[in-house]
Short mmCIF file of C-alpha atoms in Angstrom, two decimals:
data_model
loop_
_atom_site.label_atom_id
_atom_site.label_comp_id
_atom_site.label_asym_id
_atom_site.label_seq_id
_atom_site.Cartn_x
_atom_site.Cartn_y
_atom_site.Cartn_z
CA UNK A 1477 0.11 0.69 -0.10
CA UNK A 1478 1.35 3.55 -0.53
CA UNK A 1479 1.65 6.16 1.09
CA UNK A 1480 1.48 9.94 0.30
CA UNK A 1481 4.67 11.57 2.09
CA UNK A 1482 4.31 15.78 1.67
CA UNK A 1483 7.56 17.95 1.82
CA UNK A 1484 7.89 20.15 3.79
CA UNK A 1485 9.06 23.50 2.77
CA UNK A 1486 13.00 24.16 2.63
CA UNK A 1487 15.74 26.01 2.05
CA UNK A 1488 14.73 29.11 3.78
CA UNK A 1489 12.37 30.60 1.06
CA UNK A 1490 14.91 29.82 -2.07
CA UNK A 1491 12.83 26.47 -3.04
CA UNK A 1492 9.62 24.82 -2.82
CA UNK A 1493 9.46 21.38 -2.06
CA UNK A 1494 6.43 18.86 -4.30
CA UNK A 1495 3.89 16.42 -3.01
CA UNK A 1496 5.65 13.01 -4.47
CA UNK A 1497 3.07 9.65 -3.60
CA UNK A 1498 5.27 7.24 -2.72
CA UNK A 1499 5.90 4.30 -0.32
CA UNK A 1500 7.78 5.42 2.79
CA UNK A 1501 11.46 4.50 2.83
CA UNK A 1502 12.33 1.58 3.74
CA UNK A 1503 14.59 -1.58 2.38
CA UNK A 1504 13.95 -1.15 -0.88
CA UNK A 1505 15.77 2.56 -0.79
CA UNK A 1506 18.55 1.08 1.01
CA UNK A 1507 19.63 -1.59 -1.35
CA UNK A 1508 18.82 0.14 -4.51
CA UNK A 1509 21.47 2.75 -3.17
CA UNK A 1510 23.97 -0.25 -2.14
CA UNK A 1511 23.74 -1.41 -5.57
CA UNK A 1512 24.92 1.79 -6.66
CA UNK A 1513 28.47 2.40 -4.78
CA UNK A 1514 28.72 -1.52 -5.30
CA UNK A 1515 28.82 -1.06 -8.96
CA UNK A 1516 30.70 2.33 -8.73
CA UNK A 1517 33.48 0.18 -7.19
CA UNK A 1518 33.74 -2.68 -8.96
CA UNK A 1519 35.20 -0.51 -11.75
CA UNK A 1520 36.64 1.93 -9.32
CA UNK A 1521 38.40 -1.20 -7.38
CA UNK A 1522 40.48 -1.89 -10.38
CA UNK A 1523 41.52 1.69 -11.91
CA UNK A 1524 41.96 3.20 -8.62
CA UNK A 1525 44.32 0.00 -7.09
CA UNK A 1526 45.89 -1.68 -10.48
CA UNK A 1527 45.74 1.26 -13.05
CA UNK A 1528 49.93 2.08 -11.41
CA UNK A 1529 51.00 -1.57 -12.01
CA UNK A 1530 49.31 -2.11 -14.86
CA UNK A 1531 50.79 1.25 -16.44
CA UNK A 1532 54.11 0.15 -15.12
CA UNK A 1533 54.27 -3.38 -15.89
CA UNK A 1534 52.27 -3.70 -18.80
CA UNK A 1535 52.92 -0.76 -20.83
CA UNK A 1536 56.20 -0.22 -19.66
CA UNK A 1537 55.47 3.62 -18.25
CA UNK A 1538 58.11 5.34 -16.02
CA UNK A 1539 56.29 6.58 -12.34
CA UNK A 1540 57.37 9.78 -12.67
CA UNK A 1541 55.30 9.98 -16.20
CA UNK A 1542 52.37 8.57 -14.61
CA UNK A 1543 52.88 10.92 -11.39
CA UNK A 1544 52.79 13.90 -13.59
CA UNK A 1545 49.83 12.68 -15.33
CA UNK A 1546 47.11 11.63 -12.52
CA UNK A 1547 48.19 15.15 -10.75
CA UNK A 1548 47.73 17.09 -14.40
CA UNK A 1549 44.25 15.10 -15.15
CA UNK A 1550 43.12 16.80 -11.72
CA UNK A 1551 43.10 20.42 -12.91
CA UNK A 1552 41.03 19.34 -15.84
CA UNK A 1553 38.56 17.19 -13.19
CA UNK A 1554 38.47 20.11 -10.62
CA UNK A 1555 36.99 22.43 -13.80
CA UNK A 1556 33.89 18.98 -14.66
CA UNK A 1557 33.22 18.94 -11.29
CA UNK A 1558 32.23 21.82 -10.55
CA UNK A 1559 30.55 22.03 -13.72
CA UNK A 1560 28.47 18.65 -13.09
CA UNK A 1561 27.71 19.39 -10.14
CA UNK A 1562 26.25 22.77 -10.82
CA UNK A 1563 24.50 21.03 -14.15
CA UNK A 1564 22.99 18.51 -11.06
CA UNK A 1565 21.45 21.32 -8.94
CA UNK A 1566 20.04 23.34 -11.50
CA UNK A 1567 18.78 20.32 -14.05
CA UNK A 1568 15.16 20.13 -14.54
CA UNK A 1569 13.03 18.67 -12.01
CA UNK A 1570 11.29 15.64 -14.01
CA UNK A 1571 8.50 12.79 -12.69
CA UNK A 1572 11.39 10.49 -11.89
CA UNK A 1573 13.34 13.25 -9.62
CA UNK A 1574 16.19 15.42 -10.17
CA UNK A 1575 19.00 12.66 -9.66
CA UNK A 1576 17.72 9.93 -11.22
CA UNK A 1577 17.88 10.40 -14.86
CA UNK A 1578 21.07 11.50 -14.33
CA UNK A 1579 22.33 7.76 -13.27
CA UNK A 1580 19.99 6.19 -16.18
CA UNK A 1581 22.07 8.13 -18.73
CA UNK A 1582 25.40 8.65 -17.33
CA UNK A 1583 25.80 4.47 -16.68
CA UNK A 1584 26.45 4.76 -20.32
CA UNK A 1585 29.43 6.80 -20.86
CA UNK A 1586 30.85 5.65 -17.47
CA UNK A 1587 31.15 2.05 -18.25
CA UNK A 1588 32.38 2.55 -21.87
CA UNK A 1589 35.51 4.73 -20.69
CA UNK A 1590 36.07 1.82 -18.02
CA UNK A 1591 36.79 -0.95 -21.05
CA UNK A 1592 38.72 1.92 -23.24
CA UNK A 1593 41.28 2.18 -20.12
CA UNK A 1594 42.79 -0.98 -21.05
CA UNK A 1595 42.16 -1.91 -24.91
CA UNK A 1596 45.43 -4.05 -25.36
CA UNK A 1597 46.52 -3.03 -28.95
CA UNK A 1598 48.06 0.34 -26.62
CA UNK A 1599 50.41 -2.36 -26.21
CA UNK A 1600 51.77 -2.16 -29.46
CA UNK A 1601 51.64 2.03 -29.80
CA UNK A 1602 55.28 3.44 -29.76
CA UNK A 1603 56.01 5.16 -25.88
CA UNK A 1604 54.64 9.03 -27.17
CA UNK A 1605 51.63 7.20 -28.48
CA UNK A 1606 51.67 5.46 -25.07
CA UNK A 1607 51.68 8.91 -23.02
CA UNK A 1608 49.07 10.55 -25.04
CA UNK A 1609 46.55 7.10 -25.17
CA UNK A 1610 46.50 7.33 -21.22
CA UNK A 1611 46.42 10.65 -20.99
CA UNK A 1612 43.08 11.01 -22.69
CA UNK A 1613 41.77 8.06 -22.04
CA UNK A 1614 42.48 8.50 -17.54
CA UNK A 1615 41.40 12.44 -18.04
CA UNK A 1616 38.28 11.01 -20.11
CA UNK A 1617 37.51 9.29 -17.06
CA UNK A 1618 37.79 11.26 -14.72
CA UNK A 1619 35.31 13.41 -16.40
CA UNK A 1620 32.77 10.85 -16.97
CA UNK A 1621 32.45 9.22 -13.52
CA UNK A 1622 31.00 12.29 -12.26
CA UNK A 1623 27.59 11.59 -14.64
CA UNK A 1624 26.96 9.04 -12.47
CA UNK A 1625 29.02 9.31 -9.07
CA UNK A 1626 27.58 13.04 -8.71
CA UNK A 1627 23.78 12.45 -8.78
CA UNK A 1628 24.28 8.58 -7.14
CA UNK A 1629 26.10 10.82 -3.98
CA UNK A 1630 23.42 14.01 -4.46
CA UNK A 1631 20.64 11.44 -4.19
CA UNK A 1632 20.85 10.88 -0.45
CA UNK A 1633 19.44 13.89 0.13
CA UNK A 1634 15.99 13.54 -1.40
CA UNK A 1635 15.27 10.01 -0.74
CA UNK A 1636 14.18 10.99 2.72
CA UNK A 1637 14.39 14.14 5.37
CA UNK A 1638 15.69 11.88 8.41
CA UNK A 1639 18.90 11.71 9.59
CA UNK A 1640 18.94 8.05 10.85
CA UNK A 1641 17.57 7.09 7.15
CA UNK A 1642 20.39 9.00 5.78
CA UNK A 1643 22.84 7.25 8.18
CA UNK A 1644 21.49 4.09 7.46
CA UNK A 1645 21.88 5.03 3.61
CA UNK A 1646 25.64 6.16 4.51
CA UNK A 1647 26.18 2.52 5.68
CA UNK A 1648 24.74 0.98 2.95
CA UNK A 1649 26.72 3.08 0.49
CA UNK A 1650 29.69 1.84 2.38
CA UNK A 1651 28.85 -1.65 2.42
CA UNK A 1652 28.04 -2.51 -1.66
CA UNK A 1653 31.54 0.02 -1.52
CA UNK A 1654 33.03 -2.77 0.71
CA UNK A 1655 31.85 -5.32 -1.09
CA UNK A 1656 33.04 -4.24 -4.62
CA UNK A 1657 36.02 -2.96 -3.69
CA UNK A 1658 36.80 -6.61 -1.53
CA UNK A 1659 35.68 -8.55 -5.08
CA UNK A 1660 38.08 -6.52 -7.17
CA UNK A 1661 40.77 -6.89 -4.21
CA UNK A 1662 40.39 -10.35 -3.81
CA UNK A 1663 40.26 -11.81 -7.36
CA UNK A 1664 41.70 -9.46 -9.95
CA UNK A 1665 45.27 -10.40 -8.68
CA UNK A 1666 44.38 -14.64 -8.95
CA UNK A 1667 43.23 -13.67 -12.25
CA UNK A 1668 45.68 -10.73 -14.16
CA UNK A 1669 48.95 -12.99 -13.43
CA UNK A 1670 50.50 -15.31 -16.14
CA UNK A 1671 53.41 -17.33 -15.82
CA UNK A 1672 56.15 -15.76 -18.21
CA UNK A 1673 58.56 -18.54 -20.01
CA UNK A 1674 61.33 -18.19 -17.34
CA UNK A 1675 58.51 -19.09 -14.59
CA UNK A 1676 57.73 -15.79 -13.02
CA UNK A 1677 54.76 -14.41 -12.69
CA UNK A 1678 53.88 -11.57 -14.93
CA UNK A 1679 51.06 -9.03 -15.69
CA UNK A 1680 48.79 -10.36 -18.88
CA UNK A 1681 47.32 -6.65 -20.83
CA UNK A 1682 44.97 -8.97 -22.31
CA UNK A 1683 43.50 -10.31 -19.36
CA UNK A 1684 43.30 -6.68 -17.79
CA UNK A 1685 40.80 -5.95 -21.10
CA UNK A 1686 38.44 -8.90 -20.04
CA UNK A 1687 38.22 -7.85 -16.60
CA UNK A 1688 37.22 -4.28 -17.71
CA UNK A 1689 34.63 -5.94 -19.98
CA UNK A 1690 33.21 -7.80 -17.19
CA UNK A 1691 33.49 -5.21 -14.21
CA UNK A 1692 31.92 -2.61 -16.76
CA UNK A 1693 29.37 -5.27 -17.37
CA UNK A 1694 28.40 -6.28 -13.97
CA UNK A 1695 28.23 -2.62 -12.67
CA UNK A 1696 25.81 -1.68 -15.47
CA UNK A 1697 23.32 -3.86 -14.40
CA UNK A 1698 24.01 -2.02 -10.48
CA UNK A 1699 22.84 0.85 -11.82
CA UNK A 1700 19.90 -0.41 -13.39
CA UNK A 1701 18.99 -1.58 -10.14
CA UNK A 1702 19.93 1.21 -7.99
CA UNK A 1703 17.97 4.05 -10.51
CA UNK A 1704 14.54 0.94 -10.25
CA UNK A 1705 14.49 0.58 -6.43
CA UNK A 1706 15.70 4.26 -5.22
CA UNK A 1707 12.92 7.15 -5.07
CA UNK A 1708 13.52 10.47 -4.76
CA UNK A 1709 10.47 11.60 -2.47
CA UNK A 1710 12.09 15.18 -1.28
CA UNK A 1711 11.79 16.74 -4.52
CA UNK A 1712 13.01 20.49 -4.35
CA UNK A 1713 11.47 22.98 -7.25
CA UNK A 1714 14.09 25.85 -6.89
CA UNK A 1715 11.78 29.48 -7.57
CA UNK A 1716 15.60 30.94 -8.51
CA UNK A 1717 19.51 29.70 -8.57
CA UNK A 1718 22.10 31.12 -6.53
CA UNK A 1719 24.51 32.86 -8.44
CA UNK A 1720 28.38 31.31 -8.08
CA UNK A 1721 29.68 33.91 -6.07
CA UNK A 1722 27.02 33.96 -3.53
CA UNK A 1723 27.39 29.84 -3.26
CA UNK A 1724 30.98 30.10 -2.65
CA UNK A 1725 30.71 33.07 0.06
CA UNK A 1726 28.36 30.68 1.58
CA UNK A 1727 30.83 27.84 1.47
CA UNK A 1728 32.85 29.87 3.71
CA UNK A 1729 30.69 29.98 6.06
CA UNK A 1730 30.89 26.31 6.54
CA UNK A 1731 33.47 25.65 8.68
CA UNK A 1732 32.83 21.74 9.31
CA UNK A 1733 32.48 21.18 5.07
CA UNK A 1734 36.38 22.67 3.98
CA UNK A 1735 37.23 19.95 7.33
CA UNK A 1736 35.49 17.81 6.24
CA UNK A 1737 36.77 17.90 2.75
CA UNK A 1738 40.38 18.34 3.46
CA UNK A 1739 40.32 15.52 6.29
CA UNK A 1740 38.49 12.95 3.46
CA UNK A 1741 41.19 13.96 1.13
CA UNK A 1742 43.79 12.78 3.44
CA UNK A 1743 42.13 9.48 4.31
CA UNK A 1744 41.53 8.85 -0.28
CA UNK A 1745 45.32 9.21 -0.75
CA UNK A 1746 45.73 6.91 2.16
CA UNK A 1747 43.36 4.18 0.85
CA UNK A 1748 44.20 4.48 -2.94
CA UNK A 1749 47.76 5.17 -2.05
CA UNK A 1750 48.05 2.09 -0.06
CA UNK A 1751 46.17 -0.12 -2.80
CA UNK A 1752 48.60 0.62 -4.88
CA UNK A 1753 51.38 0.00 -2.73
CA UNK A 1754 50.13 -3.51 -1.25
CA UNK A 1755 50.60 -4.21 -5.20
CA UNK A 1756 54.05 -3.71 -5.00
CA UNK A 1757 55.14 -4.67 -0.87
CA UNK A 1758 53.62 -8.39 -1.52
CA UNK A 1759 54.49 -8.74 -5.50
CA UNK A 1760 58.12 -7.65 -5.00
CA UNK A 1761 58.85 -7.48 -0.96
CA UNK A 1762 56.83 -10.44 0.02
CA UNK A 1763 56.63 -12.18 -3.28
CA UNK A 1764 53.36 -13.86 -2.53
CA UNK A 1765 50.27 -12.81 -4.98
CA UNK A 1766 48.03 -15.11 -2.18
CA UNK A 1767 48.95 -12.46 0.28
CA UNK A 1768 47.79 -9.33 -1.86
CA UNK A 1769 44.52 -10.66 -2.53
CA UNK A 1770 44.11 -10.86 1.40
CA UNK A 1771 45.34 -7.73 1.66
CA UNK A 1772 43.41 -6.27 -0.71
CA UNK A 1773 40.00 -7.75 0.14
CA UNK A 1774 41.35 -6.60 4.02
CA UNK A 1775 41.36 -2.34 2.84
CA UNK A 1776 37.83 -3.21 1.06
CA UNK A 1777 36.22 -5.58 3.04
CA UNK A 1778 36.47 -4.14 6.66
CA UNK A 1779 33.66 -1.66 6.54
CA UNK A 1780 31.33 -4.95 5.98
CA UNK A 1781 32.24 -6.20 9.42
CA UNK A 1782 31.78 -2.61 11.06
CA UNK A 1783 28.27 -2.30 9.60
CA UNK A 1784 26.33 -3.75 12.38
CA UNK A 1785 28.33 -1.82 14.98
CA UNK A 1786 27.82 1.93 13.28
CA UNK A 1787 24.24 2.72 14.61
CA UNK A 1788 24.58 1.65 18.11
CA UNK A 1789 28.19 3.53 17.99
CA UNK A 1790 27.60 6.27 16.91
CA UNK A 1791 24.25 7.33 18.62
CA UNK A 1792 26.36 6.29 21.94
CA UNK A 1793 29.90 8.40 20.90
CA UNK A 1794 29.07 10.31 18.17
CA UNK A 1795 30.30 9.94 14.36
CA UNK A 1796 33.24 12.78 14.51
CA UNK A 1797 34.09 10.86 18.29
CA UNK A 1798 34.09 7.64 17.11
CA UNK A 1799 35.88 8.26 13.48
CA UNK A 1800 39.03 10.36 15.06
CA UNK A 1801 39.46 8.05 17.39
CA UNK A 1802 39.76 5.08 15.08
CA UNK A 1803 41.93 6.91 12.61
CA UNK A 1804 43.91 8.34 15.48
CA UNK A 1805 44.22 4.12 16.30
CA UNK A 1806 44.97 2.90 13.39
CA UNK A 1807 47.86 5.34 12.71
CA UNK A 1808 49.63 3.71 15.55
CA UNK A 1809 49.05 0.31 14.16
CA UNK A 1810 51.20 1.28 10.75
CA UNK A 1811 53.77 3.27 12.72
CA UNK A 1812 53.84 0.21 14.75
CA UNK A 1813 54.41 -1.95 11.45
CA UNK A 1814 56.91 0.10 10.14
CA UNK A 1815 59.33 -0.23 13.05
CA UNK A 1816 58.54 -3.84 13.62
CA UNK A 1817 60.05 -4.22 10.12
CA UNK A 1818 58.02 -7.64 10.04
CA UNK A 1819 59.33 -9.96 7.16
CA UNK A 1820 56.32 -13.05 7.19
CA UNK A 1821 53.57 -11.67 4.52
CA UNK A 1822 50.78 -14.00 7.33
CA UNK A 1823 51.93 -12.19 10.22
CA UNK A 1824 52.14 -8.84 8.66
CA UNK A 1825 48.72 -9.74 7.52
CA UNK A 1826 47.06 -9.73 10.70
CA UNK A 1827 48.66 -6.42 12.38
CA UNK A 1828 47.93 -4.79 8.65
CA UNK A 1829 43.70 -6.67 9.76
CA UNK A 1830 43.73 -4.11 12.77
CA UNK A 1831 45.25 -1.51 11.37
CA UNK A 1832 42.78 -1.50 8.29
CA UNK A 1833 39.52 -2.62 10.07
CA UNK A 1834 40.33 0.82 12.32
CA UNK A 1835 40.53 3.71 9.55
CA UNK A 1836 37.66 1.90 8.18
CA UNK A 1837 34.86 3.07 10.49
CA UNK A 1838 35.76 6.96 8.61
CA UNK A 1839 34.69 5.01 5.55
CA UNK A 1840 32.01 3.99 6.63
CA UNK A 1841 30.68 6.77 7.79
CA UNK A 1842 31.96 9.17 5.45
CA UNK A 1843 28.56 9.93 3.52
CA UNK A 1844 26.81 10.06 6.66
CA UNK A 1845 29.09 13.06 7.34
CA UNK A 1846 28.91 14.53 4.22
CA UNK A 1847 25.13 14.58 4.73
CA UNK A 1848 25.67 16.85 8.03
CA UNK A 1849 27.54 19.09 6.20
CA UNK A 1850 25.29 19.89 3.95
CA UNK A 1851 22.71 19.98 6.49
CA UNK A 1852 25.12 22.16 8.47
CA UNK A 1853 25.37 24.35 5.04
CA UNK A 1854 21.19 25.01 5.26
CA UNK A 1855 21.96 25.87 8.58
CA UNK A 1856 24.24 28.76 8.14
CA UNK A 1857 23.47 29.95 5.18
CA UNK A 1858 19.79 28.94 4.56
CA UNK A 1859 21.05 27.69 1.09
CA UNK A 1860 20.43 24.17 -0.32
CA UNK A 1861 23.14 23.13 -3.01
CA UNK A 1862 23.72 18.83 -2.59
CA UNK A 1863 25.17 18.73 -5.96
CA UNK A 1864 26.98 21.13 -5.86
CA UNK A 1865 28.18 20.82 -2.30
CA UNK A 1866 28.59 16.81 -3.46
CA UNK A 1867 30.89 17.48 -6.53
CA UNK A 1868 32.81 19.95 -4.02
CA UNK A 1869 34.11 16.32 -2.10
CA UNK A 1870 34.00 14.43 -5.05
CA UNK A 1871 36.93 16.86 -6.83
CA UNK A 1872 38.83 16.71 -3.78
CA UNK A 1873 38.56 12.62 -3.52
CA UNK A 1874 39.88 13.06 -7.27
CA UNK A 1875 42.38 14.98 -5.95
CA UNK A 1876 43.49 12.03 -3.27
CA UNK A 1877 43.28 9.54 -5.29
CA UNK A 1878 45.34 11.76 -8.09
CA UNK A 1879 48.32 12.48 -5.06
CA UNK A 1880 48.43 8.88 -4.41
CA UNK A 1881 48.52 8.00 -8.23
CA UNK A 1882 51.25 10.87 -8.25
CA UNK A 1883 52.54 10.06 -5.05
CA UNK A 1884 53.42 6.81 -5.30
CA UNK A 1885 54.56 7.28 -8.91
CA UNK A 1886 57.27 9.89 -7.94
CA UNK A 1887 58.26 7.72 -4.82
CA UNK A 1888 58.61 4.26 -6.74
CA UNK A 1889 60.74 6.55 -9.07
CA UNK A 1890 62.61 7.64 -6.24
CA UNK A 1891 62.95 4.77 -4.58
CA UNK A 1892 65.34 3.24 -7.73
CA UNK A 1893 62.13 0.81 -8.65
CA UNK A 1894 62.67 -0.76 -12.30
CA UNK A 1895 59.79 -0.69 -14.79
CA UNK A 1896 59.25 -3.49 -17.19
CA UNK A 1897 56.97 -4.18 -20.16
CA UNK A 1898 56.78 -7.93 -19.15
CA UNK A 1899 56.76 -6.87 -15.57
CA UNK A 1900 59.82 -9.42 -15.44
CA UNK A 1901 62.27 -7.20 -13.90
CA UNK A 1902 63.64 -8.67 -9.81
CA UNK A 1903 63.97 -5.13 -7.56
CA UNK A 1904 66.88 -5.57 -5.65
CA UNK A 1905 66.50 -5.99 -1.94
CA UNK A 1906 67.49 -1.93 -0.89
CA UNK A 1907 64.19 -1.38 -3.58
CA UNK A 1908 62.38 -3.68 -1.48
CA UNK A 1909 62.95 -2.29 1.93
CA UNK A 1910 62.27 1.02 0.85
CA UNK A 1911 59.23 -0.16 -0.67
CA UNK A 1912 58.25 -1.93 3.01
CA UNK A 1913 59.48 1.65 4.97
CA UNK A 1914 56.80 3.58 2.28
CA UNK A 1915 54.13 1.26 2.59
CA UNK A 1916 53.61 1.63 6.04
CA UNK A 1917 55.21 5.12 6.71
CA UNK A 1918 52.50 6.71 4.21
CA UNK A 1919 49.23 5.35 6.01
CA UNK A 1920 50.54 6.42 9.47
CA UNK A 1921 51.31 10.00 8.79
CA UNK A 1922 48.45 10.25 6.71
CA UNK A 1923 45.99 9.23 8.81
CA UNK A 1924 47.36 10.98 12.03
CA UNK A 1925 46.78 14.01 9.79
CA UNK A 1926 43.64 13.19 9.21
CA UNK A 1927 42.13 11.87 12.79
CA UNK A 1928 43.55 15.28 13.90
CA UNK A 1929 41.61 17.51 11.05
CA UNK A 1930 37.90 15.83 12.48
CA UNK A 1931 39.69 16.02 16.50
CA UNK A 1932 40.26 19.94 16.17
CA UNK A 1933 38.79 21.99 13.17
CA UNK A 1934 35.57 19.81 12.52
CA UNK A 1935 33.37 20.91 15.10
CA UNK A 1936 30.02 19.42 14.71
CA UNK A 1937 30.27 17.03 17.46
CA UNK A 1938 27.09 15.12 18.38
CA UNK A 1939 25.40 17.73 20.95
CA UNK A 1940 26.51 20.25 17.92
CA UNK A 1941 24.56 18.43 15.39
CA UNK A 1942 21.18 17.52 17.15
CA UNK A 1943 21.39 21.84 17.72
CA UNK A 1944 21.24 22.00 13.96
CA UNK A 1945 18.65 19.13 13.49
CA UNK A 1946 16.72 20.59 16.12
CA UNK A 1947 16.74 24.21 13.99
CA UNK A 1948 16.28 23.25 10.55
CA UNK A 1949 12.89 20.81 12.51
CA UNK A 1950 11.38 24.08 13.02
CA UNK A 1951 12.46 25.72 9.43
CA UNK A 1952 10.90 23.28 7.48
CA UNK A 1953 7.69 22.98 9.57
CA UNK A 1954 7.18 26.41 8.95
#
């Protein structure tokens, strides 16, 4: 039986809400929303963790060139993120909502460009041709992902006005991301390696291409589920659009938004950089591809283990409090791993699991934190610009991914890592020791910085959020 849910006015007079006939928010919405990030992370699990090693060990491109490529690509992404975010915010409100139609159309572009990243015949190009190819396709990837990612992230705020519902959406989204990331991290290393004539395990470009086709097809199906299972109940017809100048002036009032964006960027640098370095750590230092698969599973699978604990923990301690504490614990563990200098891959995996599950609580809650700062933005400015704010955070996360790719690329070149088109070069003992050091010091430092930002700059603690929620409820009743 369907229930009519009447939306209240929002945005302090900047917009008017429409009446929507829809079933109440429930499991169908949460599962549908989970499928969205499952689809995104099936492809990002391939690109974020394995694109660098694909470029170095399949295409034979140097780490320095890759680092420069990733950093330059973000300059283009910064423009596209804001443009698409604004386009989403001002797009026509249809009977399907404002955000879902973007996902419906954008899935074709996102899935297509992911396959193009791994075309196998590119290995026959000259080095100049390879560099041009990866530059163009990687920039296109960063642009086209926004046609799904930004409206998908903005969709959560339109599915329900209830803060508890949004927290559940964050948990389900994180579970979807964890499933997608864990599956790719576990299975990709088992599939992309083949045995060379010398008996050494090397990467296969053809197998990367097959994986890109399979994962993109699965992601396409996931996006169909997201579109069909979710409902936009909070449909806001804007009477006037906020100017760019007013928007940026209002963002300056939102201190927790800026703090969260910076902290989230450091965590993304850690997760993307660590995912990349794990490939080198277990491939060259431990020489154990099975352990590499398990390590990747830890990185993405831990949020699944934490999901049942999320609601009781945040109700007792608060989101800011729990996230900052677990980031500091994780930082301590990675510092300990560096100083212990472990040589047994299985012992390392046990301790790495403790560090990974600690920082994974932030990954589980980050989408709820973003919903909080969107609410706070309305609280301090009177404007509701979900797509634009989400685009800013999306851009920061892309910058984090680019910094991770650039940082790991530059560091690999700095320590003397030898690339090869066949992946058959054995690294020296000195290089392997440096790989171990980077793999542990990098997350230790980045997680420490992220935790300190949440403690000292992000001011939306449990008490403050209750005040914001009370004020917005009063506004929305008017």
